[in-house]
mmCIF file of C-alpha atoms in Angstrom:
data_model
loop_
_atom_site.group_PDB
_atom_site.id
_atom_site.type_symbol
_atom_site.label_atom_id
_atom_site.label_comp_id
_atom_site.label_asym_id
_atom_site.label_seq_id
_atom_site.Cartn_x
_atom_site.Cartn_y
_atom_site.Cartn_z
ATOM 1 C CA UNK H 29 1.180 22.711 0.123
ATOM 2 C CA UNK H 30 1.987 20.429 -2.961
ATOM 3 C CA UNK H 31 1.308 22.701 -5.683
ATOM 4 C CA UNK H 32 3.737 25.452 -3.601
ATOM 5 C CA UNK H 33 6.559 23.107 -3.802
ATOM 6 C CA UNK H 34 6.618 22.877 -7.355
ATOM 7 C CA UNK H 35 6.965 26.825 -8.302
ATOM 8 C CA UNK H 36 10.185 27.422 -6.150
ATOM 9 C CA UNK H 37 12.822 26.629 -8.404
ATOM 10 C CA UNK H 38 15.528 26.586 -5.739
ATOM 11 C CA UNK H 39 13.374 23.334 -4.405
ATOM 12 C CA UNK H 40 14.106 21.296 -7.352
ATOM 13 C CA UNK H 41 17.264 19.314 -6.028
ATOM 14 C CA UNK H 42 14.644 18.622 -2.877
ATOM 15 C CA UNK H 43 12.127 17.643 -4.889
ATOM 16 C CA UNK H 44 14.092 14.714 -6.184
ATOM 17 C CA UNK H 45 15.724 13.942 -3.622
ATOM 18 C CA UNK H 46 12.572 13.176 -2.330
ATOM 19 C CA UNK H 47 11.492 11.266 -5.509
ATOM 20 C CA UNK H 48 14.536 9.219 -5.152
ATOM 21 C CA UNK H 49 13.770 8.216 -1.636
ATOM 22 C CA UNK H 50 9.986 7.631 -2.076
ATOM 23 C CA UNK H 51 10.827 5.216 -5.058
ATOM 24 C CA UNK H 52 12.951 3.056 -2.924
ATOM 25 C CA UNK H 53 10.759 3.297 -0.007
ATOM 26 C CA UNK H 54 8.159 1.679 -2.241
ATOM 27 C CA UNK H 55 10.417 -0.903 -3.548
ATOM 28 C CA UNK H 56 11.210 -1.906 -0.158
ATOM 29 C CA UNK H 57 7.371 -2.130 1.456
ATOM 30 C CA UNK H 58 5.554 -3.532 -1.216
ATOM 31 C CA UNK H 59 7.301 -7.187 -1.140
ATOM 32 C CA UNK H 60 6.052 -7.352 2.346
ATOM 33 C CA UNK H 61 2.344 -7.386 2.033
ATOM 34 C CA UNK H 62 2.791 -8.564 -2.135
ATOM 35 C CA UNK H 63 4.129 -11.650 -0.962
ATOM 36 C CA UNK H 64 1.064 -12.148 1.677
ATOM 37 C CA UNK H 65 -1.353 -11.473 -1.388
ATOM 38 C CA UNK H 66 0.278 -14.087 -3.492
ATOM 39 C CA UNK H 67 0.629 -16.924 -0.923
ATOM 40 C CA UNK H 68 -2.757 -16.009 -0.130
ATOM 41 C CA UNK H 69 -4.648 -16.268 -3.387
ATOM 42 C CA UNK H 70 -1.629 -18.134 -5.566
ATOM 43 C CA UNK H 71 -0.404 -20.978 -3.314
ATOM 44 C CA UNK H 72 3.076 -22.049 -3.974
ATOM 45 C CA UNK H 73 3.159 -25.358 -5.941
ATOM 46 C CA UNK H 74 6.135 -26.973 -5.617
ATOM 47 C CA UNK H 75 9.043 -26.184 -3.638
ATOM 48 C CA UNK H 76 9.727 -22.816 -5.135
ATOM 49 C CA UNK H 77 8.218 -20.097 -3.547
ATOM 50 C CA UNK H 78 8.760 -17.493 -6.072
ATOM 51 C CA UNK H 79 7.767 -19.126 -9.105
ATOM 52 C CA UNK H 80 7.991 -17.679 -12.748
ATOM 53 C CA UNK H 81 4.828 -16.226 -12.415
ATOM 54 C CA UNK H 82 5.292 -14.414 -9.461
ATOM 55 C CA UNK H 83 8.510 -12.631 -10.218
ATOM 56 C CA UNK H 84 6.601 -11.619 -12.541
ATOM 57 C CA UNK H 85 4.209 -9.789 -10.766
ATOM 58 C CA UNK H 86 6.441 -8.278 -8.801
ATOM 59 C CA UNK H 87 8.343 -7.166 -12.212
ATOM 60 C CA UNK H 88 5.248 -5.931 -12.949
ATOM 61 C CA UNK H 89 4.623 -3.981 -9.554
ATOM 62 C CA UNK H 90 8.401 -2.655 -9.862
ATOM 63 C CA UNK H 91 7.734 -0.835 -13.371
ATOM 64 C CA UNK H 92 4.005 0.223 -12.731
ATOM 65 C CA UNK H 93 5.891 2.043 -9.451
ATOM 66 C CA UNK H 94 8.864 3.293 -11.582
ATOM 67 C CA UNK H 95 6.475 4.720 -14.233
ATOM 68 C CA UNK H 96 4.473 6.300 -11.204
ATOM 69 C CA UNK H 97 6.875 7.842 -9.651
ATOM 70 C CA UNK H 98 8.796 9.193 -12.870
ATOM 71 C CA UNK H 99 5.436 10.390 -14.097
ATOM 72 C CA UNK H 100 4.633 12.255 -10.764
ATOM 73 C CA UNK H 101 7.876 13.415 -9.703
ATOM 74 C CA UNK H 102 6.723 17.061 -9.803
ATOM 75 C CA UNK H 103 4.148 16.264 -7.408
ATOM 76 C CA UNK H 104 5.826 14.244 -4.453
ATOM 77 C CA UNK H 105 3.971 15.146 -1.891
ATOM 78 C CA UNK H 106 0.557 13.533 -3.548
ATOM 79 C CA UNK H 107 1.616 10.643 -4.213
ATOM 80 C CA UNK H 108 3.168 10.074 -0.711
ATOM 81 C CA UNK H 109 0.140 11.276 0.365
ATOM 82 C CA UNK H 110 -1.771 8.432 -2.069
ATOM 83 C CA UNK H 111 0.253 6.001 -0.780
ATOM 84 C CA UNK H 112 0.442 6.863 2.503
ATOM 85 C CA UNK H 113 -3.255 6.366 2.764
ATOM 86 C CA UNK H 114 -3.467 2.894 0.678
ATOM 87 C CA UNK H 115 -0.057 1.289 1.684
ATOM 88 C CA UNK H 116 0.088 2.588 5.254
ATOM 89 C CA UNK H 117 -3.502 1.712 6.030
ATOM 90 C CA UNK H 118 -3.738 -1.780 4.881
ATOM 91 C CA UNK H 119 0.184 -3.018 6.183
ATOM 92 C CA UNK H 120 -0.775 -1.384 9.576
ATOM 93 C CA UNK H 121 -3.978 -1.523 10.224
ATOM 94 C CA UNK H 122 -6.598 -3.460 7.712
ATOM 95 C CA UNK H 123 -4.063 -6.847 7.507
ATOM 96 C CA UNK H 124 -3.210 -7.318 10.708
ATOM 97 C CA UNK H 125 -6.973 -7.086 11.411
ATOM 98 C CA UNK H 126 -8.144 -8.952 8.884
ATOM 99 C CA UNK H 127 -5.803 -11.877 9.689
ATOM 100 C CA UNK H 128 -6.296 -12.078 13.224
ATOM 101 C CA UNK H 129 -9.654 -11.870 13.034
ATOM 102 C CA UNK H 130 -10.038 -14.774 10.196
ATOM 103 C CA UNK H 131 -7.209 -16.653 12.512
ATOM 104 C CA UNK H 132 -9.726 -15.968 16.080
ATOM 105 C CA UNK H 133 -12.704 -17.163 13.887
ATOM 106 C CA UNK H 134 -10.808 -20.474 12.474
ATOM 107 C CA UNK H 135 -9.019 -21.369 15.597
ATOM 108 C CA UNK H 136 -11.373 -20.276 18.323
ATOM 109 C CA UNK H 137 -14.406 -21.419 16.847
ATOM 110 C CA UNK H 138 -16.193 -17.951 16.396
ATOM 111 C CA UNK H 139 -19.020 -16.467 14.065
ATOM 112 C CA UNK H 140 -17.567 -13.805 12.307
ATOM 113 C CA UNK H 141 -20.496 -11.505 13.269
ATOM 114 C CA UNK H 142 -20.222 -12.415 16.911
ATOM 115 C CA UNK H 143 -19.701 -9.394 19.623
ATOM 116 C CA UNK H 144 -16.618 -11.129 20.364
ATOM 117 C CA UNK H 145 -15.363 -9.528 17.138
ATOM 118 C CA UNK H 146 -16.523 -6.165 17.388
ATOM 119 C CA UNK H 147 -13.544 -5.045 18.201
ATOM 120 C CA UNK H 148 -11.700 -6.228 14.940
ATOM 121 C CA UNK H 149 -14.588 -5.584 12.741
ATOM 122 C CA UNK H 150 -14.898 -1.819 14.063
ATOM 123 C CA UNK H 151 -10.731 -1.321 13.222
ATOM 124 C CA UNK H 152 -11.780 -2.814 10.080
ATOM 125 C CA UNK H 153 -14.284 -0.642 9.295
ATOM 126 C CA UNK H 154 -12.414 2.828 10.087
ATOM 127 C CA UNK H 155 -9.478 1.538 8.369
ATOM 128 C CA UNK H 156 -11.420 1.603 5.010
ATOM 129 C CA UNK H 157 -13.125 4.592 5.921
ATOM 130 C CA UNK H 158 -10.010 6.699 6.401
ATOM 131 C CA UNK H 159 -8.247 4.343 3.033
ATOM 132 C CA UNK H 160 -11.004 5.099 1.211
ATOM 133 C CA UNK H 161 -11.255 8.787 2.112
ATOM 134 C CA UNK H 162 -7.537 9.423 2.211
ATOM 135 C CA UNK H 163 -7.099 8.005 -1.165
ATOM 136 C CA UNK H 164 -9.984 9.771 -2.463
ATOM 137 C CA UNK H 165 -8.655 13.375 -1.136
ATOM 138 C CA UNK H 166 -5.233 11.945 -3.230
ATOM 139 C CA UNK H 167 -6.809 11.604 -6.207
ATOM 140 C CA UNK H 168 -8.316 15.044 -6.209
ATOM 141 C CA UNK H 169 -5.295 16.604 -5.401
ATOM 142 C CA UNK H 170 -3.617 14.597 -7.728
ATOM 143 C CA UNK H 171 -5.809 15.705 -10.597
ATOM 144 C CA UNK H 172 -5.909 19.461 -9.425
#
Protein backbone atom coordinates (compact mmCIF):
# COMPACT_ATOMS: atom_id res chain seq x y z
CA UNK A 1 0.00 0.00 0.00
CA UNK A 2 2.84 2.60 0.73
CA UNK A 3 4.95 2.13 -2.16
CA UNK A 4 1.41 2.50 -4.43
CA UNK A 5 0.88 5.87 -3.05
CA UNK A 6 3.97 7.24 -4.17
CA UNK A 7 3.69 6.42 -8.15
CA UNK A 8 0.26 8.24 -8.64
CA UNK A 9 1.21 11.59 -9.37
CA UNK A 10 -2.29 13.02 -8.97
CA UNK A 11 -1.70 11.88 -5.06
CA UNK A 12 1.00 14.28 -4.48
CA UNK A 13 -1.08 17.27 -2.94
CA UNK A 14 -2.46 14.16 -0.55
CA UNK A 15 0.63 13.05 0.18
CA UNK A 16 1.57 16.26 1.88
CA UNK A 17 -1.19 17.06 3.14
CA UNK A 18 -0.71 14.17 5.04
CA UNK A 19 2.97 15.04 5.83
CA UNK A 20 1.79 18.29 7.10
CA UNK A 21 -0.66 16.77 9.48
CA UNK A 22 1.55 13.87 10.72
CA UNK A 23 4.32 16.52 11.60
CA UNK A 24 2.04 18.40 13.84
CA UNK A 25 0.45 15.40 15.21
CA UNK A 26 3.93 14.52 16.44
CA UNK A 27 4.66 17.87 17.76
CA UNK A 28 1.62 17.74 19.73
CA UNK A 29 2.00 13.95 21.42
CA UNK A 30 5.45 13.82 22.11
CA UNK A 31 5.48 16.63 25.03
CA UNK A 32 3.07 14.40 26.75
CA UNK A 33 5.01 11.32 27.52
CA UNK A 34 8.68 13.59 26.94
CA UNK A 35 7.80 15.46 29.84
CA UNK A 36 7.02 12.08 31.98
CA UNK A 37 10.58 10.81 30.80
CA UNK A 38 12.29 13.90 32.00
CA UNK A 39 10.59 14.35 35.42
CA UNK A 40 11.21 10.81 35.67
CA UNK A 41 14.92 10.41 35.14
CA UNK A 42 15.90 14.45 35.31
CA UNK A 43 14.08 15.77 38.42
CA UNK A 44 13.35 19.39 38.34
CA UNK A 45 15.80 21.35 40.57
CA UNK A 46 14.57 24.40 41.45
CA UNK A 47 11.38 25.94 40.80
CA UNK A 48 11.56 25.82 37.06
CA UNK A 49 10.22 22.97 35.54
CA UNK A 50 11.53 23.37 32.14
CA UNK A 51 14.98 24.16 32.72
CA UNK A 52 17.67 25.09 30.03
CA UNK A 53 18.45 21.71 29.57
CA UNK A 54 15.27 20.43 28.92
CA UNK A 55 14.06 22.82 26.30
CA UNK A 56 16.67 21.61 24.97
CA UNK A 57 15.78 18.26 24.53
CA UNK A 58 12.72 18.95 23.38
CA UNK A 59 14.55 21.37 20.68
CA UNK A 60 16.27 18.51 20.01
CA UNK A 61 13.16 16.08 19.66
CA UNK A 62 11.42 18.96 17.47
CA UNK A 63 14.31 18.94 14.69
CA UNK A 64 15.18 15.11 14.84
CA UNK A 65 11.07 14.94 13.98
CA UNK A 66 11.28 17.79 11.38
CA UNK A 67 14.29 16.13 9.67
CA UNK A 68 12.20 12.77 9.83
CA UNK A 69 9.42 13.74 8.46
CA UNK A 70 11.01 16.03 5.61
CA UNK A 71 13.29 13.11 4.86
CA UNK A 72 10.33 10.58 4.59
CA UNK A 73 7.69 12.59 3.19
CA UNK A 74 7.42 10.30 0.14
CA UNK A 75 6.70 7.53 2.34
CA UNK A 76 3.88 8.69 4.86
CA UNK A 77 2.29 5.87 5.42
CA UNK A 78 5.63 4.09 7.05
CA UNK A 79 6.42 6.29 9.16
CA UNK A 80 2.84 6.62 10.61
CA UNK A 81 2.98 3.19 10.62
CA UNK A 82 6.61 3.42 12.73
CA UNK A 83 5.18 5.61 14.92
CA UNK A 84 2.06 4.32 15.31
CA UNK A 85 3.60 1.21 16.71
CA UNK A 86 6.32 3.02 19.12
CA UNK A 87 4.31 6.21 20.14
CA UNK A 88 0.86 4.61 20.26
CA UNK A 89 2.01 1.56 22.17
CA UNK A 90 3.94 3.03 24.94
CA UNK A 91 1.35 6.42 25.63
CA UNK A 92 -1.53 3.82 25.63
CA UNK A 93 -0.62 0.88 26.74
CA UNK A 94 3.18 0.19 28.16
CA UNK A 95 3.03 3.69 30.54
CA UNK A 96 0.00 3.49 31.95
CA UNK A 97 1.02 -0.09 32.87
CA UNK A 98 4.17 0.45 33.89
CA UNK A 99 3.12 3.26 36.28
CA UNK A 100 0.34 1.68 37.88
CA UNK A 101 1.96 -1.23 38.40
CA UNK A 102 5.27 0.49 40.06
CA UNK A 103 2.46 2.81 41.95
CA UNK A 104 0.34 -0.85 43.23
CA UNK A 105 3.85 -2.23 44.19
CA UNK A 106 5.01 1.11 46.20
CA UNK A 107 1.73 1.90 47.75
CA UNK A 108 0.17 -1.48 48.32
CA UNK A 109 3.07 -3.17 49.50
CA UNK A 110 3.44 -5.83 46.63
CA UNK A 111 6.36 -8.00 45.09
CA UNK A 112 6.59 -7.11 41.71
CA UNK A 113 6.52 -10.81 40.67
CA UNK A 114 3.48 -11.51 42.77
CA UNK A 115 0.19 -13.10 40.93
CA UNK A 116 -1.42 -10.06 42.05
CA UNK A 117 0.42 -8.44 39.13
CA UNK A 118 -0.08 -10.76 36.46
CA UNK A 119 -2.38 -8.87 35.07
CA UNK A 120 -0.11 -5.72 34.50
CA UNK A 121 2.92 -7.68 33.78
CA UNK A 122 1.02 -9.78 30.95
CA UNK A 123 -0.23 -6.07 29.22
CA UNK A 124 3.30 -5.34 29.65
CA UNK A 125 4.58 -8.02 27.99
CA UNK A 126 2.23 -7.95 24.72
CA UNK A 127 2.71 -4.35 24.57
CA UNK A 128 6.46 -4.88 23.72
CA UNK A 129 5.72 -7.76 21.76
CA UNK A 130 3.41 -6.01 19.32
CA UNK A 131 6.09 -2.45 19.79
CA UNK A 132 8.71 -4.48 19.08
CA UNK A 133 7.17 -6.35 16.15
CA UNK A 134 5.27 -3.41 14.75
CA UNK A 135 8.32 -1.34 14.68
CA UNK A 136 10.31 -4.02 13.28
CA UNK A 137 7.71 -4.65 10.22
CA UNK A 138 8.33 -0.45 9.94
CA UNK A 139 11.68 -0.65 9.51
CA UNK A 140 11.53 -3.21 6.76
CA UNK A 141 9.11 -1.45 4.96
CA UNK A 142 10.85 1.55 5.52
CA UNK A 143 14.04 0.24 3.97
CA UNK A 144 12.18 -1.62 1.04
Amino acid sequence: VTQNEELLPQAWLFRQIAFLCFAVKIQFTAPMPLNAIMVAAWRPEGPREWTPGRMFALLALTAVTAVTAVAFSKQVGVVAALTGSLFTMSTAVLFPAAIDLCLVCRYEDRALLSAQNLLHLLVLIFGVIIAVAGTYLSVLDLIQ
